[in-house]
Amino acid sequence: MEPQPTAAHAIETVFRLESPRIVAGVARVVRDVGIAEELAQDALVAAMEQWPRDGVPGNPGAWLMATARHRAVDLVRRRETYARKLAEIGRDLETTAPFEEPADPEDIDDDLLRLVFTTCHPVLSPQARTALTLRLLGGLTTAEIARAFLVPEPTVAQRVVRAKRTLATRNVAFEVPYGPDREARLGSVLDVIYLIFNEGYAATEGDDLLRPGLCEDALRLARVLSALMPKEPEVHGLTALLEFQASRAAARTGPDGAPVLLKDQNRRRWNRMLVARGVQALARADATGTGAPGPYGLQAAIAACHAHAYTYEETDWRTIATLYGLLAARSPSPVVELNRAVAVSMADGPAEGLRLVDALAAEPALRDYHLLPSVRGDLLSRLGRTAEARAEFARAASLTRNARERALLLGRAAGDG
């Protein structure tokens, strides 16, 4: 018998929303995120069998959680291979609340936080952390992650499987670390979320500039983390940055999908609700911080300068240049220096910006980075050195793997802007 549309829709919607909490809650019992995910999937199968026949339960999330945790206990008791873990967690199982009762929201939040730190553990490669985070916390399927990052589905599947195996074989604890370990791991967590957002905001390759789904997933993860860790200023800083960046998404492309440069964007299309959320998150970052702002707080402050300017000409470029200088001192990188050069060129003129860009030409990290010749071309164009500018735009077009960016740069190389 085919599931009724309402039950099927409920299953898909509830599981998408609740799967991270279910995996986190079960992982606390079995201490293995791979097994926890399998048990969450088992609960989904049970829902697909029962809900169309018996109706959607009043609290579907609690139903899925209870079912998954029942199966966790059955699995632990049945398999001899889990005997050691059964001994370790026996006391916890005896004191666990009845499975039919909804779990304490605070306990769920704690479990979710443990899951965030586990999927972003430094023993995993950045690619593996991203894939596992999107799978377990974003609720994306392997096929969806593969499409998002334009890699073969088997590659993503292998990354996820190996990541879960690595966590198990390295005995990575399902916990939130404290002290220096927490600070180090939190940086990894934030970097993964930022990486996911950036891939959605400016796709590395493919036919589209934007991948809105990735931006939405990253922003949702940042908001969840802000609620879970309200005393961490960099968490609020990252959230503020993503809110500000996301507010511009609708204006970043034209009706045909072509990129629209910042100076040409219709700022009435910027989402003012997201801007307001960014302002609030940045205020929380300032209120919770006890020292100088961190890298994400500084980037959020830069994004706020753009958000507060009603026109490109009204942008406070001098403040932005100063903030980039602080960011370069706090978290030095050639990409930060390139962005600082752009801000300086707007504050002090293109010649000063070009001097800074040329100083970066020998940086190995920027050798194949298409934005270096793109920025240089823009500065040369502003200085009236048209032929040199076009050559730089053509070189930038040859380096990018994104079709939309390539078309824009080739157009500029041909003199179209």
mmCIF file of N, CA and C in Angstrom, residues 70-166:
data_model
loop_
_atom_site.group_PDB
_atom_site.id
_atom_site.type_symbol
_atom_site.label_atom_id
_atom_site.label_comp_id
_atom_site.label_asym_id
_atom_site.label_seq_id
_atom_site.Cartn_x
_atom_site.Cartn_y
_atom_site.Cartn_z
ATOM 1 N N HIS A 70 15.010 2.886 21.329
ATOM 2 C CA HIS A 70 14.640 1.491 21.601
ATOM 3 C C HIS A 70 15.549 0.546 20.831
ATOM 4 N N ARG A 71 15.737 0.857 19.560
ATOM 5 C CA ARG A 71 16.553 -0.014 18.718
ATOM 6 C C ARG A 71 18.018 0.029 19.146
ATOM 7 N N ALA A 72 18.441 1.146 19.661
ATOM 8 C CA ALA A 72 19.813 1.244 20.164
ATOM 9 C C ALA A 72 20.017 0.285 21.331
ATOM 10 N N VAL A 73 19.055 0.280 22.223
ATOM 11 C CA VAL A 73 19.154 -0.604 23.385
ATOM 12 C C VAL A 73 19.102 -2.063 22.947
ATOM 13 N N ASP A 74 18.176 -2.378 22.022
ATOM 14 C CA ASP A 74 18.085 -3.755 21.524
ATOM 15 C C ASP A 74 19.391 -4.195 20.892
ATOM 16 N N LEU A 75 19.983 -3.290 20.118
ATOM 17 C CA LEU A 75 21.229 -3.628 19.429
ATOM 18 C C LEU A 75 22.344 -3.883 20.422
ATOM 19 N N VAL A 76 22.430 -3.020 21.404
ATOM 20 C CA VAL A 76 23.494 -3.160 22.405
ATOM 21 C C VAL A 76 23.342 -4.477 23.160
ATOM 22 N N ARG A 77 22.105 -4.822 23.467
ATOM 23 C CA ARG A 77 21.869 -6.048 24.237
ATOM 24 C C ARG A 77 22.082 -7.295 23.388
ATOM 25 N N ARG A 78 21.797 -7.219 22.079
ATOM 26 C CA ARG A 78 21.782 -8.422 21.237
ATOM 27 C C ARG A 78 23.165 -8.826 20.775
ATOM 28 N N ARG A 79 23.969 -7.881 20.453
ATOM 29 C CA ARG A 79 25.246 -8.212 19.834
ATOM 30 C C ARG A 79 26.367 -8.346 20.859
ATOM 31 N N GLU A 80 27.060 -9.450 20.771
ATOM 32 C CA GLU A 80 28.174 -9.633 21.689
ATOM 33 C C GLU A 80 29.268 -8.607 21.450
ATOM 34 N N THR A 81 29.394 -8.184 20.221
ATOM 35 C CA THR A 81 30.455 -7.211 19.915
ATOM 36 C C THR A 81 30.260 -5.901 20.641
ATOM 37 N N TYR A 82 29.016 -5.687 21.152
ATOM 38 C CA TYR A 82 28.759 -4.457 21.880
ATOM 39 C C TYR A 82 28.802 -4.674 23.391
ATOM 40 N N ALA A 83 29.282 -5.863 23.792
ATOM 41 C CA ALA A 83 29.291 -6.163 25.217
ATOM 42 C C ALA A 83 30.108 -5.136 26.007
ATOM 43 N N ARG A 84 31.252 -4.750 25.440
ATOM 44 C CA ARG A 84 32.081 -3.798 26.181
ATOM 45 C C ARG A 84 31.374 -2.458 26.349
ATOM 46 N N LYS A 85 30.729 -2.029 25.266
ATOM 47 C CA LYS A 85 30.020 -0.764 25.362
ATOM 48 C C LYS A 85 28.806 -0.889 26.283
ATOM 49 N N LEU A 86 28.209 -2.081 26.298
ATOM 50 C CA LEU A 86 27.065 -2.277 27.184
ATOM 51 C C LEU A 86 27.479 -2.109 28.637
ATOM 52 N N ALA A 87 28.669 -2.653 28.963
ATOM 53 C CA ALA A 87 29.157 -2.513 30.334
ATOM 54 C C ALA A 87 29.421 -1.056 30.687
ATOM 55 N N GLU A 88 29.963 -0.333 29.712
ATOM 56 C CA GLU A 88 30.300 1.077 29.947
ATOM 57 C C GLU A 88 29.054 1.933 30.173
ATOM 58 N N ILE A 89 28.014 1.604 29.432
ATOM 59 C CA ILE A 89 26.847 2.493 29.470
ATOM 60 C C ILE A 89 25.688 1.908 30.270
ATOM 61 N N GLY A 90 25.911 0.715 30.877
ATOM 62 C CA GLY A 90 24.817 0.067 31.591
ATOM 63 C C GLY A 90 24.156 0.968 32.623
ATOM 64 N N ARG A 91 24.987 1.688 33.379
ATOM 65 C CA ARG A 91 24.422 2.562 34.393
ATOM 66 C C ARG A 91 23.598 3.688 33.768
ATOM 67 N N ASP A 92 24.106 4.210 32.650
ATOM 68 C CA ASP A 92 23.366 5.286 31.973
ATOM 69 C C ASP A 92 22.009 4.794 31.487
ATOM 70 N N LEU A 93 21.985 3.571 30.956
ATOM 71 C CA LEU A 93 20.732 3.039 30.432
ATOM 72 C C LEU A 93 19.692 2.882 31.534
ATOM 73 N N GLU A 94 20.168 2.440 32.728
ATOM 74 C CA GLU A 94 19.236 2.216 33.826
ATOM 75 C C GLU A 94 18.612 3.516 34.304
ATOM 76 N N THR A 95 19.343 4.595 34.165
ATOM 77 C CA THR A 95 18.843 5.882 34.663
ATOM 78 C C THR A 95 18.214 6.736 33.579
ATOM 79 N N THR A 96 18.227 6.240 32.330
ATOM 80 C CA THR A 96 17.635 7.013 31.246
ATOM 81 C C THR A 96 16.120 7.073 31.402
ATOM 82 N N ALA A 97 15.536 8.202 31.083
ATOM 83 C CA ALA A 97 14.082 8.356 31.180
ATOM 84 C C ALA A 97 13.376 7.374 30.257
ATOM 85 N N PRO A 98 12.129 7.010 30.562
ATOM 86 C CA PRO A 98 11.390 6.108 29.668
ATOM 87 C C PRO A 98 11.410 6.647 28.241
ATOM 88 N N PHE A 99 11.589 5.731 27.280
ATOM 89 C CA PHE A 99 11.811 6.151 25.924
ATOM 90 C C PHE A 99 10.576 6.782 25.295
ATOM 91 N N GLU A 100 9.399 6.458 25.836
ATOM 92 C CA GLU A 100 8.198 7.024 25.252
ATOM 93 C C GLU A 100 8.035 8.493 25.624
ATOM 94 N N GLU A 101 8.740 8.922 26.667
ATOM 95 C CA GLU A 101 8.615 10.300 27.099
ATOM 96 C C GLU A 101 9.536 11.189 26.272
ATOM 97 N N PRO A 102 9.070 12.370 25.882
ATOM 98 C CA PRO A 102 9.959 13.284 25.172
ATOM 99 C C PRO A 102 11.172 13.615 26.026
ATOM 100 N N ALA A 103 12.332 13.625 25.403
ATOM 101 C CA ALA A 103 13.551 13.919 26.150
ATOM 102 C C ALA A 103 13.580 15.387 26.564
ATOM 103 N N ASP A 104 14.340 15.655 27.620
ATOM 104 C CA ASP A 104 14.512 17.029 28.077
ATOM 105 C C ASP A 104 15.169 17.849 26.972
ATOM 106 N N PRO A 105 14.579 18.987 26.588
ATOM 107 C CA PRO A 105 15.185 19.780 25.512
ATOM 108 C C PRO A 105 16.632 20.151 25.783
ATOM 109 N N GLU A 106 16.963 20.411 27.042
ATOM 110 C CA GLU A 106 18.350 20.773 27.343
ATOM 111 C C GLU A 106 19.283 19.592 27.092
ATOM 112 N N ASP A 107 18.818 18.371 27.428
ATOM 113 C CA ASP A 107 19.642 17.199 27.141
ATOM 114 C C ASP A 107 19.853 17.047 25.649
ATOM 115 N N ILE A 108 18.779 17.276 24.875
ATOM 116 C CA ILE A 108 18.893 17.173 23.420
ATOM 117 C C ILE A 108 19.894 18.184 22.902
ATOM 118 N N ASP A 109 19.810 19.414 23.404
ATOM 119 C CA ASP A 109 20.752 20.435 22.964
ATOM 120 C C ASP A 109 22.182 20.038 23.293
ATOM 121 N N ASP A 110 22.395 19.480 24.476
ATOM 122 C CA ASP A 110 23.732 19.029 24.830
ATOM 123 C C ASP A 110 24.212 17.950 23.867
ATOM 124 N N ASP A 111 23.325 17.018 23.534
ATOM 125 C CA ASP A 111 23.698 15.953 22.604
ATOM 126 C C ASP A 111 24.023 16.522 21.235
ATOM 127 N N LEU A 112 23.231 17.496 20.799
ATOM 128 C CA LEU A 112 23.464 18.111 19.498
ATOM 129 C C LEU A 112 24.818 18.806 19.459
ATOM 130 N N LEU A 113 25.148 19.464 20.539
ATOM 131 C CA LEU A 113 26.445 20.133 20.616
ATOM 132 C C LEU A 113 27.581 19.111 20.547
ATOM 133 N N ARG A 114 27.402 17.989 21.235
ATOM 134 C CA ARG A 114 28.423 16.935 21.161
ATOM 135 C C ARG A 114 28.573 16.439 19.725
ATOM 136 N N LEU A 115 27.449 16.317 19.029
ATOM 137 C CA LEU A 115 27.504 15.845 17.648
ATOM 138 C C LEU A 115 28.243 16.841 16.755
ATOM 139 N N VAL A 116 28.009 18.137 16.962
ATOM 140 C CA VAL A 116 28.707 19.164 16.174
ATOM 141 C C VAL A 116 30.212 19.019 16.353
ATOM 142 N N PHE A 117 30.651 18.910 17.599
ATOM 143 C CA PHE A 117 32.093 18.827 17.854
ATOM 144 C C PHE A 117 32.667 17.500 17.381
ATOM 145 N N THR A 118 31.875 16.449 17.364
ATOM 146 C CA THR A 118 32.375 15.149 16.906
ATOM 147 C C THR A 118 32.561 15.149 15.394
ATOM 148 N N THR A 119 31.582 15.663 14.657
ATOM 149 C CA THR A 119 31.697 15.638 13.189
ATOM 150 C C THR A 119 32.786 16.585 12.681
ATOM 151 N N CYS A 120 33.176 17.544 13.491
ATOM 152 C CA CYS A 120 34.221 18.497 13.077
ATOM 153 C C CYS A 120 35.538 18.217 13.799
ATOM 154 N N HIS A 121 35.753 16.981 14.195
ATOM 155 C CA HIS A 121 36.972 16.648 14.937
ATOM 156 C C HIS A 121 38.208 16.769 14.032
ATOM 157 N N PRO A 122 39.323 17.281 14.578
ATOM 158 C CA PRO A 122 40.536 17.466 13.753
ATOM 159 C C PRO A 122 41.120 16.180 13.189
ATOM 160 N N VAL A 123 40.749 14.999 13.688
ATOM 161 C CA VAL A 123 41.303 13.772 13.096
ATOM 162 C C VAL A 123 40.761 13.558 11.686
ATOM 163 N N LEU A 124 39.704 14.263 11.328
ATOM 164 C CA LEU A 124 39.118 14.140 9.994
ATOM 165 C C LEU A 124 39.665 15.224 9.083
ATOM 166 N N SER A 125 39.762 14.926 7.805
ATOM 167 C CA SER A 125 40.179 15.941 6.843
ATOM 168 C C SER A 125 39.066 16.978 6.709
ATOM 169 N N PRO A 126 39.401 18.206 6.239
ATOM 170 C CA PRO A 126 38.344 19.206 6.054
ATOM 171 C C PRO A 126 37.214 18.713 5.161
ATOM 172 N N GLN A 127 37.545 17.959 4.106
ATOM 173 C CA GLN A 127 36.511 17.447 3.211
ATOM 174 C C GLN A 127 35.604 16.456 3.942
ATOM 175 N N ALA A 128 36.224 15.608 4.776
ATOM 176 C CA ALA A 128 35.442 14.622 5.516
ATOM 177 C C ALA A 128 34.560 15.300 6.563
ATOM 178 N N ARG A 129 35.106 16.320 7.229
ATOM 179 C CA ARG A 129 34.299 17.051 8.225
ATOM 180 C C ARG A 129 33.084 17.680 7.561
ATOM 181 N N THR A 130 33.307 18.290 6.390
ATOM 182 C CA THR A 130 32.208 18.955 5.700
ATOM 183 C C THR A 130 31.134 17.951 5.295
ATOM 184 N N ALA A 131 31.564 16.838 4.698
ATOM 185 C CA ALA A 131 30.600 15.836 4.241
ATOM 186 C C ALA A 131 29.818 15.256 5.417
ATOM 187 N N LEU A 132 30.534 14.923 6.497
ATOM 188 C CA LEU A 132 29.859 14.306 7.642
ATOM 189 C C LEU A 132 28.925 15.306 8.338
ATOM 190 N N THR A 133 29.344 16.568 8.414
ATOM 191 C CA THR A 133 28.509 17.591 9.040
ATOM 192 C C THR A 133 27.224 17.804 8.246
ATOM 193 N N LEU A 134 27.361 17.893 6.929
ATOM 194 C CA LEU A 134 26.159 18.072 6.109
ATOM 195 C C LEU A 134 25.257 16.849 6.190
ATOM 196 N N ARG A 135 25.860 15.662 6.293
ATOM 197 C CA ARG A 135 25.063 14.433 6.347
ATOM 198 C C ARG A 135 24.306 14.325 7.677
ATOM 199 N N LEU A 136 25.010 14.521 8.767
ATOM 200 C CA LEU A 136 24.394 14.268 10.072
ATOM 201 C C LEU A 136 23.692 15.487 10.646
ATOM 202 N N LEU A 137 24.211 16.678 10.410
ATOM 203 C CA LEU A 137 23.599 17.886 10.982
ATOM 204 C C LEU A 137 22.733 18.623 9.974
ATOM 205 N N GLY A 138 23.124 18.584 8.692
ATOM 206 C CA GLY A 138 22.317 19.243 7.672
ATOM 207 C C GLY A 138 21.189 18.376 7.168
ATOM 208 N N GLY A 139 21.294 17.053 7.428
ATOM 209 C CA GLY A 139 20.245 16.153 6.979
ATOM 210 C C GLY A 139 20.266 15.908 5.480
ATOM 211 N N LEU A 140 21.392 16.234 4.809
ATOM 212 C CA LEU A 140 21.471 16.036 3.364
ATOM 213 C C LEU A 140 21.821 14.582 3.051
ATOM 214 N N THR A 141 21.320 14.111 1.927
ATOM 215 C CA THR A 141 21.670 12.773 1.476
ATOM 216 C C THR A 141 23.039 12.814 0.810
ATOM 217 N N THR A 142 23.586 11.628 0.597
ATOM 218 C CA THR A 142 24.879 11.557 -0.095
ATOM 219 C C THR A 142 24.787 12.180 -1.478
ATOM 220 N N ALA A 143 23.703 11.919 -2.188
ATOM 221 C CA ALA A 143 23.526 12.477 -3.538
ATOM 222 C C ALA A 143 23.454 14.005 -3.485
ATOM 223 N N GLU A 144 22.767 14.553 -2.483
ATOM 224 C CA GLU A 144 22.664 16.009 -2.369
ATOM 225 C C GLU A 144 24.023 16.643 -2.090
ATOM 226 N N ILE A 145 24.808 16.021 -1.233
ATOM 227 C CA ILE A 145 26.147 16.564 -0.941
ATOM 228 C C ILE A 145 27.009 16.488 -2.195
ATOM 229 N N ALA A 146 26.914 15.378 -2.916
ATOM 230 C CA ALA A 146 27.700 15.222 -4.142
ATOM 231 C C ALA A 146 27.332 16.296 -5.159
ATOM 232 N N ARG A 147 26.042 16.568 -5.302
ATOM 233 C CA ARG A 147 25.622 17.611 -6.245
ATOM 234 C C ARG A 147 26.104 18.984 -5.790
ATOM 235 N N ALA A 148 26.052 19.208 -4.488
ATOM 236 C CA ALA A 148 26.444 20.519 -3.968
ATOM 237 C C ALA A 148 27.909 20.811 -4.235
ATOM 238 N N PHE A 149 28.759 19.801 -4.103
ATOM 239 C CA PHE A 149 30.197 20.020 -4.252
ATOM 240 C C PHE A 149 30.738 19.497 -5.576
ATOM 241 N N LEU A 150 29.827 19.084 -6.453
ATOM 242 C CA LEU A 150 30.208 18.663 -7.802
ATOM 243 C C LEU A 150 31.274 17.576 -7.772
ATOM 244 N N VAL A 151 31.092 16.616 -6.919
ATOM 245 C CA VAL A 151 31.986 15.461 -6.886
ATOM 246 C C VAL A 151 31.123 14.215 -7.046
ATOM 247 N N PRO A 152 31.718 13.112 -7.502
ATOM 248 C CA PRO A 152 30.926 11.892 -7.670
ATOM 249 C C PRO A 152 30.300 11.419 -6.355
ATOM 250 N N GLU A 153 29.104 10.861 -6.470
ATOM 251 C CA GLU A 153 28.418 10.388 -5.268
ATOM 252 C C GLU A 153 29.235 9.330 -4.517
ATOM 253 N N PRO A 154 29.888 8.385 -5.236
ATOM 254 C CA PRO A 154 30.709 7.406 -4.491
ATOM 255 C C PRO A 154 31.819 8.062 -3.676
ATOM 256 N N THR A 155 32.341 9.188 -4.176
ATOM 257 C CA THR A 155 33.402 9.885 -3.428
ATOM 258 C C THR A 155 32.873 10.390 -2.099
ATOM 259 N N VAL A 156 31.682 10.996 -2.142
ATOM 260 C CA VAL A 156 31.086 11.485 -0.900
ATOM 261 C C VAL A 156 30.771 10.317 0.031
ATOM 262 N N ALA A 157 30.228 9.242 -0.551
ATOM 263 C CA ALA A 157 29.885 8.078 0.275
ATOM 264 C C ALA A 157 31.129 7.537 0.974
ATOM 265 N N GLN A 158 32.243 7.472 0.233
ATOM 266 C CA GLN A 158 33.484 6.976 0.840
ATOM 267 C C GLN A 158 33.978 7.918 1.937
ATOM 268 N N ARG A 159 33.866 9.223 1.694
ATOM 269 C CA ARG A 159 34.300 10.185 2.714
ATOM 270 C C ARG A 159 33.496 10.011 3.996
ATOM 271 N N VAL A 160 32.191 9.829 3.842
ATOM 272 C CA VAL A 160 31.340 9.686 5.022
ATOM 273 C C VAL A 160 31.657 8.393 5.770
ATOM 274 N N VAL A 161 31.776 7.312 4.998
ATOM 275 C CA VAL A 161 32.062 6.013 5.627
ATOM 276 C C VAL A 161 33.412 6.050 6.340
ATOM 277 N N ARG A 162 34.426 6.581 5.653
ATOM 278 C CA ARG A 162 35.757 6.636 6.264
ATOM 279 C C ARG A 162 35.777 7.563 7.473
ATOM 280 N N ALA A 163 35.010 8.645 7.400
ATOM 281 C CA ALA A 163 34.972 9.562 8.538
ATOM 282 C C ALA A 163 34.384 8.867 9.760
ATOM 283 N N LYS A 164 33.294 8.163 9.559
ATOM 284 C CA LYS A 164 32.673 7.471 10.695
ATOM 285 C C LYS A 164 33.601 6.372 11.217
ATOM 286 N N ARG A 165 34.288 5.694 10.293
ATOM 287 C CA ARG A 165 35.207 4.638 10.721
ATOM 288 C C ARG A 165 36.376 5.238 11.499
ATOM 289 N N THR A 166 36.872 6.374 11.030
ATOM 290 C CA THR A 166 37.995 7.029 11.723
ATOM 291 C C THR A 166 37.597 7.442 13.134
#
